[in-house]
Amino acid sequence: MNTLAAALLLSWFLVGLWITLMQSLRLGKQVRADGPQSHLAKMGTPSMGGVAFLLAAGVVYGLSGGDKWAGLWLLVLGMALLGLADDLAGSLRRPLRAREKLVVQALMSLIFAVWAARQVQYTPYPVLDVLIFTLVVIAACNAFNFTDGVDGLLASVTTVILLPFVGLPIAQAMVGALLGFLWHNAPKATVFMGDTGSMALGALTAGLFILEGKLWWLPLAALIPVLEVLSVVIQVSYFRRTGKRFFRMSPLHHHFELSGWPESKVVFRFVVVTALCTALAVHLWGGLG
C-alpha cells in the first residue's frame, strides 16, 4: 500500500499548490445561474483540480513500476486533456459543445477499444467487443461527468468503486490521489476537479472493469453515475414531450438538494448506496480471490 500512501500525500500537496495557483490567476468555477441557488456561493472556487491529483497518481504509478494495464493511462490522459480544454474554454469564453466533446471521446474510446480487444474477450466477435468497449467508455466518461456536481461526491463514489481493484498499482495510485484531493474537496470545497478529473475518472473506471473481465458488473457498482446520466436523459425527454419537468432538477443529486437534502447528506447516502452496490458486484463475480 506504499503506492496508495505516496499518491495520497503527493496529491494533497499538489492540489494545495493548484488552489494557490488558480487563485493567483483568478481562474474559478462558473456556476450555472439556473442551478440550485445554494451553489451560487461557489462562484469563483478554483477548478480543474483534476490536473493536480491526476499528476500525483501518474507520477506515483510510474515510479511504482506500473502494471500490465499501463496502456490504460493513455486513455485517461486523453480524456483528461479533453476535459481540461473544456474547463479552460468555459473559464475563458464558453464550454465546448456536447457534440464536439462526443466526437473526440468516440475517437479516443475507439482507439482504446481496439487495444483492449486484444487483451480480453467478452464475445466470440472482436468487432462486437470493440463496439461494446467504445460505447461503455463514452457512457462512463459522461456519467461520471454528470455525477460531479456536489462537494466530494464524485471523488468519494469513485474511490469506493475502485476499491475492489486496489491490489493493482494503477488503482492504488488513483485511490490515494483521490483521498488526497478529498482533503480539499470535502464540503465546503476549496477546489473542484472539473471535467479534467471527471472524464478521466470515468475512463479509468470503465477501462479497469473492461480489462479485468468485470465489465458486466460495472453498471451495478457504478449505479450512482448510471442513475445520474439516466436522470438527465429522462428529464430532457420528458420536458420535450410535455413541457414539464420529471425531476425538480437534473442530474439526480440536484433533485435531492431541491427536495431538502443538504449536500453532505446527498454525498453520504450516495456513497452508502455505492458501497452496497460495489460489495454486491464483488460477491456476484466471485469475490476478490
CSV table of C-alpha atoms in Angstrom, one decimal:
chain,number,residue,atom,x,y,z
A,1,MET,CA,0.0,0.0,0.0
A,2,ASN,CA,3.0,2.3,-0.2
A,3,THR,CA,1.8,3.4,-3.6
A,4,LEU,CA,-1.5,4.5,-2.1
A,5,ALA,CA,0.1,6.4,0.7
A,6,ALA,CA,2.6,8.1,-1.6
A,7,ALA,CA,-0.2,9.1,-4.0
A,8,LEU,CA,-2.3,10.5,-1.2
A,9,LEU,CA,0.5,12.7,0.2
A,10,LEU,CA,1.6,13.9,-3.2
A,11,SER,CA,-1.9,14.7,-4.3
A,12,TRP,CA,-2.7,16.5,-1.0
A,13,PHE,CA,0.4,18.7,-1.6
A,14,LEU,CA,-0.1,19.3,-5.4
A,15,VAL,CA,-3.8,20.1,-5.0
A,16,GLY,CA,-2.9,22.7,-2.4
A,17,LEU,CA,-0.4,24.2,-4.8
A,18,TRP,CA,-3.0,24.1,-7.5
A,19,ILE,CA,-5.5,26.0,-5.4
A,20,THR,CA,-2.9,28.8,-4.8
A,21,LEU,CA,-2.1,28.9,-8.5
A,22,MET,CA,-5.7,29.2,-9.6
A,23,GLN,CA,-6.4,31.9,-7.0
A,24,SER,CA,-3.5,33.9,-8.2
A,25,LEU,CA,-4.7,33.6,-11.9
A,26,ARG,CA,-8.2,34.3,-10.8
A,27,LEU,CA,-9.5,31.2,-12.7
A,28,GLY,CA,-12.5,29.9,-10.9
A,29,LYS,CA,-15.6,27.8,-11.4
A,30,GLN,CA,-18.5,29.4,-13.4
A,31,VAL,CA,-21.7,28.3,-11.7
A,32,ARG,CA,-25.0,27.8,-13.7
A,33,ALA,CA,-27.4,30.6,-12.9
A,34,ASP,CA,-30.3,28.1,-13.3
A,35,GLY,CA,-28.8,25.6,-10.8
A,36,PRO,CA,-29.6,25.4,-7.1
A,37,GLN,CA,-29.3,28.8,-5.5
A,38,SER,CA,-27.1,27.5,-2.8
A,39,HIS,CA,-24.4,26.8,-5.4
A,40,LEU,CA,-24.1,30.5,-6.4
A,41,ALA,CA,-21.8,30.9,-3.4
A,42,LYS,CA,-19.4,28.6,-5.1
A,43,MET,CA,-18.8,31.0,-8.0
A,44,GLY,CA,-15.0,31.6,-8.5
A,45,THR,CA,-13.9,28.5,-6.5
A,46,PRO,CA,-10.7,27.1,-8.0
A,47,SER,CA,-11.4,24.4,-10.5
A,48,MET,CA,-9.5,21.9,-12.8
A,49,GLY,CA,-8.1,20.3,-9.7
A,50,GLY,CA,-8.1,17.1,-11.7
A,51,VAL,CA,-4.8,18.3,-13.2
A,52,ALA,CA,-3.1,18.1,-9.7
A,53,PHE,CA,-4.5,14.7,-8.5
A,54,LEU,CA,-4.0,13.0,-11.9
A,55,LEU,CA,-0.4,14.3,-12.0
A,56,ALA,CA,0.1,12.8,-8.5
A,57,ALA,CA,-1.4,9.5,-9.5
A,58,GLY,CA,0.6,9.3,-12.7
A,59,VAL,CA,3.9,10.1,-11.1
A,60,VAL,CA,3.5,7.6,-8.2
A,61,TYR,CA,2.2,5.0,-10.6
A,62,GLY,CA,5.2,5.4,-12.9
A,63,LEU,CA,7.6,5.3,-10.0
A,64,SER,CA,6.0,2.1,-8.7
A,65,GLY,CA,6.9,0.3,-11.9
A,66,GLY,CA,3.4,0.3,-13.3
A,67,ASP,CA,1.4,-2.9,-14.1
A,68,LYS,CA,0.1,-4.8,-17.1
A,69,TRP,CA,-2.6,-2.1,-17.8
A,70,ALA,CA,-0.2,0.8,-18.2
A,71,GLY,CA,-1.7,1.4,-21.7
A,72,LEU,CA,-4.9,2.5,-20.0
A,73,TRP,CA,-3.1,5.6,-18.9
A,74,LEU,CA,-3.1,6.9,-22.5
A,75,LEU,CA,-6.9,6.8,-22.5
A,76,VAL,CA,-7.0,8.5,-19.1
A,77,LEU,CA,-4.6,11.2,-20.3
A,78,GLY,CA,-6.6,11.8,-23.5
A,79,MET,CA,-9.8,12.2,-21.6
A,80,ALA,CA,-8.1,14.5,-19.1
A,81,LEU,CA,-6.8,16.7,-21.8
A,82,LEU,CA,-10.3,16.9,-23.4
A,83,GLY,CA,-11.7,17.8,-20.1
A,84,LEU,CA,-9.0,20.4,-19.5
A,85,ALA,CA,-9.8,22.0,-22.9
A,86,ASP,CA,-13.5,22.2,-21.9
A,87,ASP,CA,-12.7,23.6,-18.5
A,88,LEU,CA,-10.4,26.3,-19.9
A,89,ALA,CA,-12.9,27.2,-22.6
A,90,GLY,CA,-15.6,27.5,-20.0
A,91,SER,CA,-13.5,29.8,-17.9
A,92,LEU,CA,-12.3,32.0,-20.7
A,93,ARG,CA,-15.3,32.0,-23.2
A,94,ARG,CA,-17.7,29.1,-23.5
A,95,PRO,CA,-17.5,25.4,-22.8
A,96,LEU,CA,-17.1,23.0,-25.7
A,97,ARG,CA,-20.3,21.9,-27.3
A,98,ALA,CA,-21.6,18.5,-26.4
A,99,ARG,CA,-21.3,17.3,-30.0
A,100,GLU,CA,-17.6,18.5,-30.1
A,101,LYS,CA,-16.7,16.6,-27.0
A,102,LEU,CA,-18.6,13.5,-28.1
A,103,VAL,CA,-16.6,13.2,-31.4
A,104,VAL,CA,-13.3,13.4,-29.5
A,105,GLN,CA,-14.5,11.0,-26.9
A,106,ALA,CA,-15.6,8.5,-29.5
A,107,LEU,CA,-12.3,8.6,-31.3
A,108,MET,CA,-10.2,8.1,-28.2
A,109,SER,CA,-12.6,5.4,-26.9
A,110,LEU,CA,-12.4,3.5,-30.2
A,111,ILE,CA,-8.6,3.5,-30.1
A,112,PHE,CA,-8.6,2.2,-26.6
A,113,ALA,CA,-11.3,-0.4,-27.5
A,114,VAL,CA,-9.2,-1.8,-30.4
A,115,TRP,CA,-6.2,-2.2,-28.0
A,116,ALA,CA,-8.4,-3.7,-25.2
A,117,ALA,CA,-10.0,-6.2,-27.5
A,118,ARG,CA,-6.5,-7.7,-27.9
A,119,GLN,CA,-6.2,-8.1,-24.2
A,120,VAL,CA,-9.5,-9.5,-23.2
A,121,GLN,CA,-12.6,-11.1,-24.9
A,122,TYR,CA,-16.2,-10.9,-23.9
A,123,THR,CA,-17.8,-12.3,-27.1
A,124,PRO,CA,-16.6,-14.5,-30.0
A,125,TYR,CA,-16.5,-11.5,-32.2
A,126,PRO,CA,-13.7,-8.9,-31.8
A,127,VAL,CA,-15.6,-6.3,-33.7
A,128,LEU,CA,-18.5,-6.6,-31.3
A,129,ASP,CA,-16.1,-6.3,-28.3
A,130,VAL,CA,-14.7,-3.1,-29.8
A,131,LEU,CA,-18.1,-1.7,-30.3
A,132,ILE,CA,-19.2,-2.5,-26.7
A,133,PHE,CA,-15.9,-1.2,-25.2
A,134,THR,CA,-16.2,2.0,-27.1
A,135,LEU,CA,-19.8,2.7,-26.0
A,136,VAL,CA,-19.0,1.8,-22.4
A,137,VAL,CA,-16.1,4.2,-22.2
A,138,ILE,CA,-18.1,7.1,-23.7
A,139,ALA,CA,-21.0,6.4,-21.4
A,140,ALA,CA,-18.8,6.2,-18.3
A,141,CYS,CA,-17.0,9.4,-19.1
A,142,ASN,CA,-20.3,11.3,-19.4
A,143,ALA,CA,-22.0,9.6,-16.5
A,144,PHE,CA,-19.1,10.4,-14.2
A,145,ASN,CA,-19.1,14.0,-15.5
A,146,PHE,CA,-22.7,14.4,-14.6
A,147,THR,CA,-22.1,13.0,-11.1
A,148,ASP,CA,-19.5,15.7,-10.4
A,149,GLY,CA,-21.9,18.4,-9.1
A,150,VAL,CA,-21.7,18.3,-5.3
A,151,ASP,CA,-18.7,18.8,-3.0
A,152,GLY,CA,-16.9,15.5,-2.6
A,153,LEU,CA,-19.5,13.4,-4.4
A,154,LEU,CA,-17.6,12.0,-7.5
A,155,ALA,CA,-14.3,11.6,-5.7
A,156,SER,CA,-15.9,9.6,-2.9
A,157,VAL,CA,-18.1,7.5,-5.2
A,158,THR,CA,-15.2,6.7,-7.5
A,159,THR,CA,-12.9,5.7,-4.6
A,160,VAL,CA,-15.4,3.1,-3.4
A,161,ILE,CA,-15.9,1.7,-6.9
A,162,LEU,CA,-12.2,1.3,-7.4
A,163,LEU,CA,-11.6,-0.5,-4.1
A,164,PRO,CA,-12.0,-4.0,-5.5
A,165,PHE,CA,-9.0,-3.3,-7.7
A,166,VAL,CA,-6.8,-1.7,-5.1
A,167,GLY,CA,-4.4,-4.6,-5.4
A,168,LEU,CA,-3.3,-3.1,-8.7
A,169,PRO,CA,-0.8,-0.3,-8.7
A,170,ILE,CA,-2.9,1.7,-11.1
A,171,ALA,CA,-5.9,1.6,-8.8
A,172,GLN,CA,-3.8,2.2,-5.7
A,173,ALA,CA,-2.3,5.3,-7.2
A,174,MET,CA,-5.7,6.7,-8.1
A,175,VAL,CA,-7.4,5.9,-4.8
A,176,GLY,CA,-4.6,7.5,-3.0
A,177,ALA,CA,-4.7,10.6,-5.2
A,178,LEU,CA,-8.5,10.9,-4.8
A,179,LEU,CA,-8.2,10.7,-1.0
A,180,GLY,CA,-5.6,13.5,-1.1
A,181,PHE,CA,-7.9,15.5,-3.3
A,182,LEU,CA,-10.8,14.9,-1.0
A,183,TRP,CA,-9.0,16.7,1.8
A,184,HIS,CA,-9.5,19.9,-0.2
A,185,ASN,CA,-12.8,18.9,-1.9
A,186,ALA,CA,-14.8,17.9,1.2
A,187,PRO,CA,-17.6,20.4,2.0
A,188,LYS,CA,-17.1,23.3,1.8
A,189,ALA,CA,-14.9,22.6,-1.2
A,190,THR,CA,-11.9,24.8,-1.8
A,191,VAL,CA,-11.3,23.2,-5.2
A,192,PHE,CA,-13.3,21.3,-7.9
A,193,MET,CA,-11.9,18.6,-10.1
A,194,GLY,CA,-13.6,19.9,-13.3
A,195,ASP,CA,-14.2,18.0,-16.4
A,196,THR,CA,-10.4,17.3,-16.4
A,197,GLY,CA,-10.9,15.0,-13.5
A,198,SER,CA,-14.4,13.6,-14.0
A,199,MET,CA,-13.8,12.5,-17.6
A,200,ALA,CA,-10.5,10.9,-16.7
A,201,LEU,CA,-12.1,9.0,-13.8
A,202,GLY,CA,-14.9,7.7,-16.0
A,203,ALA,CA,-12.3,6.4,-18.5
A,204,LEU,CA,-10.1,4.8,-15.8
A,205,THR,CA,-13.0,3.1,-14.1
A,206,ALA,CA,-14.5,1.8,-17.3
A,207,GLY,CA,-11.1,0.7,-18.6
A,208,LEU,CA,-10.3,-1.2,-15.4
A,209,PHE,CA,-13.6,-3.1,-15.4
A,210,ILE,CA,-13.2,-4.0,-19.0
A,211,LEU,CA,-9.6,-5.1,-18.7
A,212,GLU,CA,-10.1,-7.1,-15.5
A,213,GLY,CA,-13.0,-9.0,-17.1
A,214,LYS,CA,-15.7,-7.4,-14.9
A,215,LEU,CA,-17.4,-5.3,-17.5
A,216,TRP,CA,-20.9,-6.7,-16.9
A,217,TRP,CA,-20.8,-5.7,-13.2
A,218,LEU,CA,-19.8,-2.1,-13.9
A,219,PRO,CA,-23.5,-0.8,-14.1
A,220,LEU,CA,-24.1,-2.2,-10.7
A,221,ALA,CA,-21.0,-0.9,-9.0
A,222,ALA,CA,-21.4,2.4,-10.7
A,223,LEU,CA,-25.1,2.6,-10.1
A,224,ILE,CA,-25.0,6.2,-8.9
A,225,PRO,CA,-23.3,7.5,-12.1
A,226,VAL,CA,-25.8,5.4,-14.1
A,227,LEU,CA,-28.7,7.0,-12.3
A,228,GLU,CA,-27.2,10.4,-12.7
A,229,VAL,CA,-27.0,10.2,-16.5
A,230,LEU,CA,-30.4,8.5,-16.8
A,231,SER,CA,-32.0,11.3,-14.8
A,232,VAL,CA,-30.7,13.8,-17.4
A,233,VAL,CA,-32.0,11.7,-20.3
A,234,ILE,CA,-35.4,11.3,-18.6
A,235,GLN,CA,-35.6,15.0,-17.8
A,236,VAL,CA,-34.8,16.2,-21.3
A,237,SER,CA,-37.1,13.6,-23.0
A,238,TYR,CA,-40.0,14.3,-20.6
A,239,PHE,CA,-39.7,18.1,-21.0
A,240,ARG,CA,-39.6,17.9,-24.8
A,241,ARG,CA,-42.8,15.8,-24.8
A,242,THR,CA,-44.8,17.5,-22.0
A,243,GLY,CA,-43.1,20.9,-21.4
A,244,LYS,CA,-42.9,19.8,-17.7
A,245,ARG,CA,-40.0,18.6,-15.6
A,246,PHE,CA,-39.9,15.0,-14.3
A,247,PHE,CA,-37.4,15.8,-11.6
A,248,ARG,CA,-37.1,19.0,-9.7
A,249,MET,CA,-33.7,19.4,-11.4
A,250,SER,CA,-31.2,17.1,-13.1
A,251,PRO,CA,-28.7,15.5,-12.6
A,252,LEU,CA,-30.2,13.4,-9.8
A,253,HIS,CA,-28.2,14.9,-7.0
A,254,HIS,CA,-29.7,18.4,-7.7
A,255,HIS,CA,-33.2,16.8,-7.4
A,256,PHE,CA,-32.4,15.7,-3.9
A,257,GLU,CA,-30.8,19.0,-3.0
A,258,LEU,CA,-34.0,20.8,-4.0
A,259,SER,CA,-36.0,18.2,-2.0
A,260,GLY,CA,-34.3,19.5,1.1
A,261,TRP,CA,-31.2,17.2,1.4
A,262,PRO,CA,-28.1,19.1,2.4
A,263,GLU,CA,-25.1,18.5,0.1
A,264,SER,CA,-23.4,16.4,2.8
A,265,LYS,CA,-26.4,14.1,3.1
A,266,VAL,CA,-26.5,13.6,-0.6
A,267,VAL,CA,-22.9,12.6,-0.6
A,268,PHE,CA,-23.1,10.3,2.4
A,269,ARG,CA,-26.2,8.5,1.1
A,270,PHE,CA,-24.9,8.2,-2.4
A,271,VAL,CA,-21.6,6.7,-1.1
A,272,VAL,CA,-23.5,4.2,1.1
A,273,VAL,CA,-25.5,3.1,-2.0
A,274,THR,CA,-22.3,2.8,-4.0
A,275,ALA,CA,-20.6,0.7,-1.2
A,276,LEU,CA,-23.6,-1.7,-1.1
A,277,CYS,CA,-23.7,-2.0,-4.9
A,278,THR,CA,-19.9,-2.5,-5.2
A,279,ALA,CA,-19.9,-5.1,-2.5
A,280,LEU,CA,-22.8,-6.9,-4.2
A,281,ALA,CA,-21.0,-6.7,-7.6
A,282,VAL,CA,-17.8,-8.2,-6.0
A,283,HIS,CA,-19.9,-11.0,-4.4
A,284,LEU,CA,-21.6,-11.8,-7.7
A,285,TRP,CA,-18.4,-12.0,-9.7
A,286,GLY,CA,-17.0,-14.4,-7.1
A,287,GLY,CA,-15.1,-12.3,-4.6
A,288,LEU,CA,-11.7,-10.8,-4.6
A,289,GLY,CA,-9.8,-14.1,-4.6
